[in-house]
Amino acid sequence: MSLPEWLNGDDKDGDVPFSAAEILERCDILATHSSRVGAIERSYLTAEHARTNWTVGEWMAQAGLEPWQDAAGNQRGTLAGPRDDSPVLLLGSHLDTVPGAGRYDGILGTLMAIAVVGRLEAKGVRLPFGIEVLGFADEEGTRFGRTLLGSCAVAGAWQDSWWELRDAQGISLRTAFEAFGLDPARIEEAALPRERVLGYLEAHIEQGPLLEDADRALGVVTGIMGARRFDLTMVGEAGHAGGMPYGRRRDALLGASEVVTVIETLARDHGAIGTVGRMQAYPGAANVIPGRAEFSLDLRAETDELRDRVWDLIQEQAAKVAAARNLDFQAVERHDAEATVVGERLAEAIRAGIAATGDTAPLELLSKAGHDAMAIASLTDYAMLFIRCGGGISHHKDESVIEADVALALDAFEAAVLDLARTF
Ligand code: HGY
Ligand code: MN
Ligand code: MN
């Protein structure tokens, strides 16, 4: 089979379709679909989300996929299989971002999935299964606090209680759906029938430094850490910053601050990871003792048992801190995702894909970051390809990848799909 000329060329020219250079240019374009000037922020059911779906839909069509937006606002692209009832291989990642994001987290994997389909189509490869590319709409949970909304809808794991989740402006998820032009009553239409799905492959930047430290471009994921997220509150009493003696103060911010250090100590001592990423003191004036402090907790560990044990210890210690300062400590759980492990056959395909690029013993990595694959795991097996990122930096504007690594990753991802096709 003779290849189109551009497929044989080097990937330096950004005009080459489905090349690493083109993908990186497209990451730059999507970085402008932001609610903030000079920073990247794209959350669920916003104008930026709609614009991104439209743009990505165009790129899907160029790759030979039939683009469509599903009932949850995910951008999907379908490549039909040989028969109407052919099983479907899912490829994808997410299109939303955290506030102040980089341009590759989720985006790179989605665009790579599109490019792999484009490359296979251009080569005239006929797969024995269909492909569906998924650009998930809400992996980060930035707007409504609950993460993985897009992939949960596809996995058929949507929960009715989520309709009443509210964003920082008090807008409910139901209202935001309607404003976006989606019908909450049709949410189940986003779900894929389990019996038709072959598995799910996701490519993603590592979001950690291990590949870089090992001087490897690519790695194979063994599983994903489970995570729980909480809204924590210390309640005390506001008062005059000058007049109120220390012995009578009920300073909520001091109590919350002590708990922040308790979280770090307990998590580190037990091999878990705890992060307080947000804290707010009320009423929030320089000359008022804080009467209330609200803060978040993101807690992860290799096993759910360990994570839950550390949470119990944090609660115990926080209650002691609160008692010592005459405060009330409250915790509301916002998110809970179980730890998952990859499907062995799919992971083998990723290993074979990486081997095809020359690394026959790829680094195996447990993902400490969450991914849509966690939600899709309740529908079908998954596997993931990790790509080196500069300094392990992610969730930051300085997220970076090397074009040559993306080119290798494209080759590996394509080879993984072909590996599955061979033994189908
Ligand atoms: O928070 C996470 O692990 C993911 O990046 N959403
Ligand atoms: Mn992220
Ligand atoms: Mn991500």
CSV table of C-alpha atoms and ligand atoms in Angstrom, one decimal:
chain,number,residue,atom,x,y,z
A,1,MET,CA,0.0,0.0,0.0
A,2,SER,CA,1.5,3.4,-1.0
A,3,LEU,CA,1.2,6.1,1.6
A,4,PRO,CA,0.1,9.6,0.9
A,5,GLU,CA,3.2,11.8,0.6
A,6,TRP,CA,2.7,13.8,3.7
A,7,LEU,CA,2.6,10.6,5.8
A,8,ASN,CA,6.1,9.8,4.8
A,9,GLY,CA,7.4,13.3,5.4
A,10,ASP,CA,8.9,14.5,8.7
A,11,ASP,CA,6.5,16.1,11.0
A,12,LYS,CA,8.1,19.5,11.1
A,13,ASP,CA,5.6,21.2,8.8
A,14,GLY,CA,2.5,22.3,10.6
A,15,ASP,CA,0.5,21.9,7.4
A,16,VAL,CA,0.9,18.1,7.5
A,17,PRO,CA,-2.5,16.7,8.4
A,18,PHE,CA,-2.6,14.6,11.6
A,19,SER,CA,1.0,15.3,12.5
A,20,ALA,CA,2.4,16.2,15.9
A,21,ALA,CA,3.0,19.7,14.7
A,22,GLU,CA,-0.6,20.1,13.6
A,23,ILE,CA,-1.8,18.7,17.0
A,24,LEU,CA,0.3,21.2,18.9
A,25,GLU,CA,-1.0,24.1,16.7
A,26,ARG,CA,-4.5,23.0,17.5
A,27,CYS,CA,-3.7,22.9,21.3
A,28,ASP,CA,-2.6,26.5,20.8
A,29,ILE,CA,-5.9,27.3,19.1
A,30,LEU,CA,-8.0,25.7,21.8
A,31,ALA,CA,-6.0,27.6,24.4
A,32,THR,CA,-7.7,30.8,23.1
A,33,HIS,CA,-11.2,29.3,23.9
A,34,SER,CA,-11.0,30.6,27.4
A,35,SER,CA,-13.3,32.6,29.7
A,36,ARG,CA,-10.2,34.6,30.9
A,37,VAL,CA,-7.9,36.9,29.0
A,38,GLY,CA,-4.3,35.8,29.3
A,39,ALA,CA,-5.1,32.5,31.1
A,40,ILE,CA,-6.8,29.3,30.1
A,41,GLU,CA,-10.1,28.4,31.8
A,42,ARG,CA,-12.8,26.4,30.1
A,43,SER,CA,-15.5,24.9,32.3
A,44,TYR,CA,-18.6,22.9,31.6
A,45,LEU,CA,-21.6,24.3,29.8
A,46,THR,CA,-20.0,27.7,29.0
A,47,ALA,CA,-19.7,29.6,25.7
A,48,GLU,CA,-16.0,28.4,25.5
A,49,HIS,CA,-17.2,24.8,25.9
A,50,ALA,CA,-19.6,25.3,22.9
A,51,ARG,CA,-17.0,26.9,20.8
A,52,THR,CA,-14.5,24.2,21.5
A,53,ASN,CA,-17.0,21.4,20.6
A,54,TRP,CA,-17.7,23.2,17.3
A,55,THR,CA,-14.0,23.5,16.5
A,56,VAL,CA,-13.2,20.0,17.5
A,57,GLY,CA,-16.2,18.7,15.5
A,58,GLU,CA,-14.7,20.3,12.4
A,59,TRP,CA,-11.4,18.6,13.0
A,60,MET,CA,-13.2,15.3,13.6
A,61,ALA,CA,-15.0,15.6,10.2
A,62,GLN,CA,-11.6,16.3,8.5
A,63,ALA,CA,-10.3,13.0,10.0
A,64,GLY,CA,-13.2,11.1,8.6
A,65,LEU,CA,-15.3,10.9,11.8
A,66,GLU,CA,-19.0,11.8,11.9
A,67,PRO,CA,-19.1,14.5,14.5
A,68,TRP,CA,-21.9,15.0,17.0
A,69,GLN,CA,-22.6,16.4,20.5
A,70,ASP,CA,-24.2,14.1,22.9
A,71,ALA,CA,-26.9,14.6,25.5
A,72,ALA,CA,-24.3,15.6,28.2
A,73,GLY,CA,-22.4,18.1,26.0
A,74,ASN,CA,-19.5,15.7,25.2
A,75,GLN,CA,-18.1,16.1,21.6
A,76,ARG,CA,-18.1,12.8,19.9
A,77,GLY,CA,-17.0,11.5,16.5
A,78,THR,CA,-18.0,8.2,15.0
A,79,LEU,CA,-16.2,6.0,12.5
A,80,ALA,CA,-18.5,3.2,11.4
A,81,GLY,CA,-17.3,-0.4,11.6
A,82,PRO,CA,-17.7,-2.9,8.9
A,83,ARG,CA,-21.2,-3.9,10.0
A,84,ASP,CA,-24.1,-2.0,11.6
A,85,ASP,CA,-23.6,-4.0,14.8
A,86,SER,CA,-19.8,-3.9,14.9
A,87,PRO,CA,-18.3,-3.4,18.3
A,88,VAL,CA,-16.8,0.0,19.0
A,89,LEU,CA,-13.3,0.9,20.3
A,90,LEU,CA,-13.4,4.2,22.4
A,91,LEU,CA,-10.5,6.7,22.1
A,92,GLY,CA,-10.4,10.0,23.8
A,93,SER,CA,-9.8,12.4,26.7
A,94,HIS,CA,-11.3,15.7,28.0
A,95,LEU,CA,-11.7,19.2,26.6
A,96,ASP,CA,-12.4,21.1,29.8
A,97,THR,CA,-9.7,22.7,31.9
A,98,VAL,CA,-8.9,23.8,35.5
A,99,PRO,CA,-8.6,27.6,36.1
A,100,GLY,CA,-5.2,28.8,35.0
A,101,ALA,CA,-4.6,25.6,33.0
A,102,GLY,CA,-2.0,24.5,30.6
A,103,ARG,CA,-2.9,23.7,27.0
A,104,TYR,CA,-2.3,19.9,27.0
A,105,ASP,CA,-4.1,18.3,29.9
A,106,GLY,CA,-6.9,16.3,28.3
A,107,ILE,CA,-6.7,18.3,25.0
A,108,LEU,CA,-3.6,16.5,23.7
A,109,GLY,CA,-5.2,13.1,24.2
A,110,THR,CA,-8.4,14.1,22.5
A,111,LEU,CA,-6.6,15.6,19.5
A,112,MET,CA,-4.3,12.6,19.3
A,113,ALA,CA,-7.3,10.2,19.1
A,114,ILE,CA,-8.7,12.3,16.2
A,115,ALA,CA,-5.3,12.3,14.4
A,116,VAL,CA,-4.9,8.5,14.8
A,117,VAL,CA,-8.3,8.0,13.1
A,118,GLY,CA,-7.2,10.5,10.4
A,119,ARG,CA,-4.0,8.6,9.8
A,120,LEU,CA,-5.6,5.2,9.6
A,121,GLU,CA,-8.3,6.6,7.2
A,122,ALA,CA,-5.6,8.3,5.0
A,123,LYS,CA,-3.7,4.9,4.8
A,124,GLY,CA,-7.0,3.2,3.8
A,125,VAL,CA,-6.8,0.9,6.8
A,126,ARG,CA,-10.1,-0.9,7.3
A,127,LEU,CA,-10.5,-1.9,11.0
A,128,PRO,CA,-12.6,-4.9,12.1
A,129,PHE,CA,-14.4,-2.6,14.6
A,130,GLY,CA,-15.9,0.9,14.7
A,131,ILE,CA,-14.2,3.8,16.5
A,132,GLU,CA,-15.7,6.5,18.6
A,133,VAL,CA,-13.6,9.4,19.6
A,134,LEU,CA,-14.8,11.2,22.8
A,135,GLY,CA,-13.9,14.7,23.8
A,136,PHE,CA,-15.3,14.7,27.3
A,137,ALA,CA,-17.0,17.9,28.5
A,138,ASP,CA,-16.3,17.9,32.2
A,139,GLU,CA,-13.4,15.9,33.7
A,140,GLU,CA,-12.1,18.5,36.1
A,141,GLY,CA,-15.3,19.3,38.0
A,142,THR,CA,-14.2,23.0,38.1
A,143,ARG,CA,-17.7,24.4,37.8
A,144,PHE,CA,-20.0,22.1,39.8
A,145,GLY,CA,-17.5,20.4,42.2
A,146,ARG,CA,-18.3,16.9,41.0
A,147,THR,CA,-15.7,15.6,38.5
A,148,LEU,CA,-16.0,13.2,35.6
A,149,LEU,CA,-19.5,14.3,34.7
A,150,GLY,CA,-19.0,13.9,30.9
A,151,SER,CA,-17.6,10.4,31.2
A,152,CYS,CA,-20.1,9.3,33.9
A,153,ALA,CA,-22.9,10.2,31.4
A,154,VAL,CA,-21.2,8.0,28.7
A,155,ALA,CA,-20.7,5.2,31.2
A,156,GLY,CA,-24.4,5.3,32.2
A,157,ALA,CA,-23.5,6.3,35.7
A,158,TRP,CA,-25.2,9.7,35.9
A,159,GLN,CA,-27.0,10.4,39.2
A,160,ASP,CA,-30.2,12.3,39.5
A,161,SER,CA,-29.0,14.1,42.6
A,162,TRP,CA,-26.4,15.9,40.5
A,163,TRP,CA,-29.1,18.1,38.9
A,164,GLU,CA,-29.1,20.2,42.0
A,165,LEU,CA,-25.4,20.8,42.1
A,166,ARG,CA,-24.7,24.5,42.0
A,167,ASP,CA,-21.8,26.6,40.6
A,168,ALA,CA,-20.2,29.5,42.4
A,169,GLN,CA,-23.0,31.8,41.0
A,170,GLY,CA,-25.7,29.5,42.4
A,171,ILE,CA,-26.7,28.2,38.9
A,172,SER,CA,-27.9,24.6,39.1
A,173,LEU,CA,-26.5,21.9,36.8
A,174,ARG,CA,-30.1,21.5,35.4
A,175,THR,CA,-30.4,25.2,34.6
A,176,ALA,CA,-26.9,25.3,33.0
A,177,PHE,CA,-27.9,22.3,30.9
A,178,GLU,CA,-31.0,24.0,29.6
A,179,ALA,CA,-29.1,27.3,28.9
A,180,PHE,CA,-26.5,25.3,26.9
A,181,GLY,CA,-29.4,23.9,24.8
A,182,LEU,CA,-29.3,20.4,26.3
A,183,ASP,CA,-32.4,18.5,27.6
A,184,PRO,CA,-31.8,17.0,31.1
A,185,ALA,CA,-34.6,14.5,30.4
A,186,ARG,CA,-32.5,13.0,27.6
A,187,ILE,CA,-29.3,12.5,29.6
A,188,GLU,CA,-29.5,8.7,29.3
A,189,GLU,CA,-29.0,9.0,25.5
A,190,ALA,CA,-25.4,9.8,26.2
A,191,ALA,CA,-24.8,6.3,27.6
A,192,LEU,CA,-23.2,3.6,25.5
A,193,PRO,CA,-24.6,0.1,25.5
A,194,ARG,CA,-22.1,-2.1,27.3
A,195,GLU,CA,-22.4,-5.0,24.9
A,196,ARG,CA,-21.2,-2.9,21.9
A,197,VAL,CA,-18.0,-1.5,23.5
A,198,LEU,CA,-14.6,-3.2,23.1
A,199,GLY,CA,-12.6,-1.0,25.4
A,200,TYR,CA,-11.3,2.5,26.0
A,201,LEU,CA,-7.8,3.9,25.2
A,202,GLU,CA,-6.7,7.3,26.5
A,203,ALA,CA,-3.4,9.2,25.8
A,204,HIS,CA,-2.5,11.9,28.4
A,205,ILE,CA,0.4,13.9,29.6
A,206,GLU,CA,1.9,12.3,32.7
A,207,GLN,CA,1.4,15.3,35.0
A,208,GLY,CA,4.4,14.2,37.0
A,209,PRO,CA,8.2,14.0,36.5
A,210,LEU,CA,8.8,10.2,36.4
A,211,LEU,CA,9.1,9.8,32.6
A,212,GLU,CA,11.4,12.9,32.4
A,213,ASP,CA,13.5,11.6,35.3
A,214,ALA,CA,13.8,8.2,33.6
A,215,ASP,CA,14.6,9.9,30.2
A,216,ARG,CA,11.6,8.2,28.5
A,217,ALA,CA,9.1,9.8,26.2
A,218,LEU,CA,6.3,7.4,26.8
A,219,GLY,CA,4.9,5.1,29.6
A,220,VAL,CA,2.2,2.6,30.2
A,221,VAL,CA,-0.3,3.2,33.0
A,222,THR,CA,-1.0,0.4,35.4
A,223,GLY,CA,-3.9,2.0,37.2
A,224,ILE,CA,-5.4,5.2,38.5
A,225,MET,CA,-5.4,6.4,42.2
A,226,GLY,CA,-8.9,6.9,43.7
A,227,ALA,CA,-9.7,10.4,45.0
A,228,ARG,CA,-12.1,11.9,47.4
A,229,ARG,CA,-12.8,15.6,47.7
A,230,PHE,CA,-14.4,17.5,50.6
A,231,ASP,CA,-15.6,20.9,51.4
A,232,LEU,CA,-14.4,21.6,54.9
A,233,THR,CA,-15.5,24.4,57.2
A,234,MET,CA,-14.3,25.7,60.6
A,235,VAL,CA,-17.0,27.8,62.3
A,236,GLY,CA,-15.9,30.2,65.1
A,237,GLU,CA,-17.0,33.8,65.9
A,238,ALA,CA,-16.1,37.0,64.2
A,239,GLY,CA,-14.9,39.8,66.5
A,240,HIS,CA,-12.8,42.9,66.8
A,241,ALA,CA,-9.2,42.4,65.8
A,242,GLY,CA,-8.0,44.8,68.5
A,243,GLY,CA,-10.4,44.5,71.3
A,244,MET,CA,-10.9,40.8,71.7
A,245,PRO,CA,-8.2,39.2,73.9
A,246,TYR,CA,-6.5,36.0,72.6
A,247,GLY,CA,-8.0,33.9,75.4
A,248,ARG,CA,-11.5,34.6,74.2
A,249,ARG,CA,-11.1,34.4,70.5
A,250,ARG,CA,-12.7,31.8,68.3
A,251,ASP,CA,-10.6,32.3,65.2
A,252,ALA,CA,-11.8,30.0,62.5
A,253,LEU,CA,-8.9,30.7,60.1
A,254,LEU,CA,-6.3,29.7,62.7
A,255,GLY,CA,-8.2,26.4,63.3
A,256,ALA,CA,-8.4,25.8,59.6
A,257,SER,CA,-4.7,26.5,59.1
A,258,GLU,CA,-3.8,24.0,61.8
A,259,VAL,CA,-5.9,21.4,60.0
A,260,VAL,CA,-4.1,22.2,56.7
A,261,THR,CA,-0.8,21.2,58.3
A,262,VAL,CA,-2.4,18.2,60.0
A,263,ILE,CA,-3.5,17.0,56.5
A,264,GLU,CA,0.0,17.3,55.1
A,265,THR,CA,1.6,15.5,58.1
A,266,LEU,CA,-0.9,12.6,58.1
A,267,ALA,CA,-0.9,12.2,54.3
A,268,ARG,CA,2.9,12.2,54.1
A,269,ASP,CA,3.3,9.8,57.1
A,270,HIS,CA,0.9,7.3,55.6
A,271,GLY,CA,2.0,7.5,52.0
A,272,ALA,CA,-1.2,9.2,50.8
A,273,ILE,CA,-1.5,12.6,49.1
A,274,GLY,CA,-3.6,15.4,50.6
A,275,THR,CA,-4.0,18.8,49.1
A,276,VAL,CA,-5.9,21.9,50.3
A,277,GLY,CA,-6.2,24.0,47.1
A,278,ARG,CA,-8.7,26.6,48.2
A,279,MET,CA,-9.3,28.5,51.4
A,280,GLN,CA,-11.5,31.5,52.2
A,281,ALA,CA,-11.9,33.4,55.4
A,282,TYR,CA,-15.1,35.3,56.3
A,283,PRO,CA,-16.1,38.0,56.6
A,284,GLY,CA,-12.7,38.7,55.1
A,285,ALA,CA,-11.6,42.0,56.5
A,286,ALA,CA,-8.1,42.9,57.9
A,287,ASN,CA,-9.6,44.1,61.2
A,288,VAL,CA,-12.1,41.3,61.8
A,289,ILE,CA,-11.2,38.0,63.5
A,290,PRO,CA,-12.4,35.4,60.9
A,291,GLY,CA,-15.6,33.8,62.1
A,292,ARG,CA,-15.7,31.2,59.4
A,293,ALA,CA,-13.1,29.5,57.2
A,294,GLU,CA,-14.0,27.3,54.2
A,295,PHE,CA,-11.4,25.1,52.6
A,296,SER,CA,-11.2,22.2,50.2
A,297,LEU,CA,-9.5,18.8,50.6
A,298,ASP,CA,-8.4,16.5,47.7
A,299,LEU,CA,-7.2,13.2,49.1
A,300,ARG,CA,-5.7,10.4,47.0
A,301,ALA,CA,-3.8,7.1,47.7
A,302,GLU,CA,-2.8,3.9,45.9
A,303,THR,CA,-5.7,2.0,47.5
A,304,ASP,CA,-9.1,3.2,48.6
A,305,GLU,CA,-8.6,1.5,52.0
A,306,LEU,CA,-5.5,3.6,52.7
A,307,ARG,CA,-7.1,6.8,51.5
A,308,ASP,CA,-10.2,6.2,53.7
A,309,ARG,CA,-8.0,5.4,56.7
A,310,VAL,CA,-6.1,8.7,56.3
A,311,TRP,CA,-9.5,10.5,56.0
A,312,ASP,CA,-10.6,9.0,59.3
A,313,LEU,CA,-7.4,10.2,61.0
A,314,ILE,CA,-7.7,13.7,59.5
A,315,GLN,CA,-11.3,13.9,60.9
A,316,GLU,CA,-10.1,12.8,64.3
A,317,GLN,CA,-7.3,15.3,64.4
A,318,ALA,CA,-9.5,18.1,63.0
A,319,ALA,CA,-12.1,17.5,65.7
A,320,LYS,CA,-9.3,17.9,68.4
A,321,VAL,CA,-8.1,21.1,66.8
A,322,ALA,CA,-11.6,22.5,66.8
A,323,ALA,CA,-12.3,21.5,70.4
A,324,ALA,CA,-9.0,23.1,71.6
A,325,ARG,CA,-10.0,26.4,69.9
A,326,ASN,CA,-13.8,26.2,70.7
A,327,LEU,CA,-14.7,25.9,67.0
A,328,ASP,CA,-17.0,23.6,65.0
A,329,PHE,CA,-15.5,21.5,62.3
A,330,GLN,CA,-17.8,20.3,59.4
A,331,ALA,CA,-17.1,18.2,56.3
A,332,VAL,CA,-19.2,17.6,53.2
A,333,GLU,CA,-18.0,15.1,50.6
A,334,ARG,CA,-18.2,16.5,47.1
A,335,HIS,CA,-16.6,13.7,45.1
A,336,ASP,CA,-15.6,10.1,45.5
A,337,ALA,CA,-13.9,8.0,42.7
A,338,GLU,CA,-12.6,4.5,43.3
A,339,ALA,CA,-9.0,3.4,42.4
A,340,THR,CA,-9.0,1.4,39.2
A,341,VAL,CA,-6.6,-0.9,37.4
A,342,VAL,CA,-6.1,-1.2,33.6
A,343,GLY,CA,-7.5,-4.1,31.5
A,344,GLU,CA,-4.6,-6.4,30.8
A,345,ARG,CA,-5.3,-7.0,27.1
A,346,LEU,CA,-5.6,-3.2,26.4
A,347,ALA,CA,-2.5,-2.4,28.4
A,348,GLU,CA,-0.7,-5.1,26.3
A,349,ALA,CA,-1.7,-3.2,23.2
A,350,ILE,CA,-0.3,0.1,24.6
A,351,ARG,CA,2.9,-1.8,25.5
A,352,ALA,CA,3.1,-3.2,21.9
A,353,GLY,CA,2.4,0.4,20.6
A,354,ILE,CA,5.3,1.8,22.6
A,355,ALA,CA,7.5,-1.1,21.6
A,356,ALA,CA,6.8,-0.3,18.0
A,357,THR,CA,8.5,3.1,18.6
A,358,GLY,CA,11.6,1.4,19.9
A,359,ASP,CA,11.1,1.2,23.7
A,360,THR,CA,10.6,-2.5,24.3
A,361,ALA,CA,10.5,-2.3,28.1
A,362,PRO,CA,8.3,0.8,28.7
A,363,LEU,CA,8.1,2.4,32.1
A,364,GLU,CA,5.0,1.3,34.1
A,365,LEU,CA,3.3,4.1,36.0
A,366,LEU,CA,0.5,4.4,38.5
A,367,SER,CA,-1.5,7.5,37.6
A,368,LYS,CA,-1.8,9.8,40.6
A,369,ALA,CA,-4.0,12.1,38.5
A,370,GLY,CA,-7.6,11.3,37.8
A,371,HIS,CA,-8.8,10.6,34.3
A,372,ASP,CA,-12.0,10.0,32.4
A,373,ALA,CA,-10.9,6.3,32.2
A,374,MET,CA,-11.9,6.1,35.9
A,375,ALA,CA,-15.5,6.6,35.0
A,376,ILE,CA,-15.4,4.6,31.8
A,377,ALA,CA,-14.0,1.7,33.9
A,378,SER,CA,-17.5,1.0,35.1
A,379,LEU,CA,-18.5,0.5,31.4
A,380,THR,CA,-15.5,-1.3,29.9
A,381,ASP,CA,-11.8,-2.1,30.3
A,382,TYR,CA,-9.4,0.8,29.8
A,383,ALA,CA,-5.7,1.4,29.2
A,384,MET,CA,-3.6,4.6,29.0
A,385,LEU,CA,-0.5,5.9,27.3
A,386,PHE,CA,1.4,8.5,29.2
A,387,ILE,CA,3.5,11.2,27.5
A,388,ARG,CA,6.4,13.0,29.1
A,389,CYS,CA,5.7,16.6,30.1
A,390,GLY,CA,8.3,19.3,31.0
A,391,GLY,CA,9.3,19.3,34.7
A,392,GLY,CA,6.2,17.2,35.5
A,393,ILE,CA,4.3,20.5,35.5
A,394,SER,CA,0.6,20.4,34.9
A,395,HIS,CA,-2.5,22.4,36.1
A,396,HIS,CA,-0.3,25.4,35.4
A,397,LYS,CA,0.2,27.7,32.3
A,398,ASP,CA,3.7,26.3,31.9
A,399,GLU,CA,2.6,22.8,31.0
A,400,SER,CA,4.8,21.7,28.1
A,401,VAL,CA,5.4,18.8,25.8
A,402,ILE,CA,8.1,18.1,23.1
A,403,GLU,CA,6.9,17.8,19.5
A,404,ALA,CA,9.1,14.7,19.0
A,405,ASP,CA,7.4,13.0,22.0
A,406,VAL,CA,4.0,13.7,20.6
A,407,ALA,CA,5.1,12.3,17.2
A,408,LEU,CA,6.3,9.1,19.0
A,409,ALA,CA,3.1,9.0,21.0
A,410,LEU,CA,1.0,9.2,17.9
A,411,ASP,CA,2.9,6.3,16.4
A,412,ALA,CA,2.5,4.3,19.6
A,413,PHE,CA,-1.2,5.1,19.9
A,414,GLU,CA,-1.9,4.1,16.3
A,415,ALA,CA,0.1,0.9,16.7
A,416,ALA,CA,-1.9,0.1,19.8
A,417,VAL,CA,-5.1,0.3,17.8
A,418,LEU,CA,-3.7,-1.8,15.1
A,419,ASP,CA,-2.4,-4.4,17.7
A,420,LEU,CA,-6.0,-4.7,18.9
A,421,ALA,CA,-7.3,-5.0,15.4
A,422,ARG,CA,-4.8,-7.9,14.6
A,423,THR,CA,-6.1,-10.1,17.4
A,424,PHE,CA,-9.8,-9.0,17.2
B,1,HGY,O1,-7.5,16.2,39.5
B,1,HGY,C1,-7.1,15.4,38.7
B,1,HGY,O2,-6.4,14.4,39.0
B,1,HGY,C2,-7.4,15.5,37.2
B,1,HGY,O3,-6.4,16.2,36.6
B,1,HGY,N1,-8.6,16.1,37.0
B,2,MN,MN,-6.4,18.0,34.9
B,3,MN,MN,-6.6,15.5,32.4
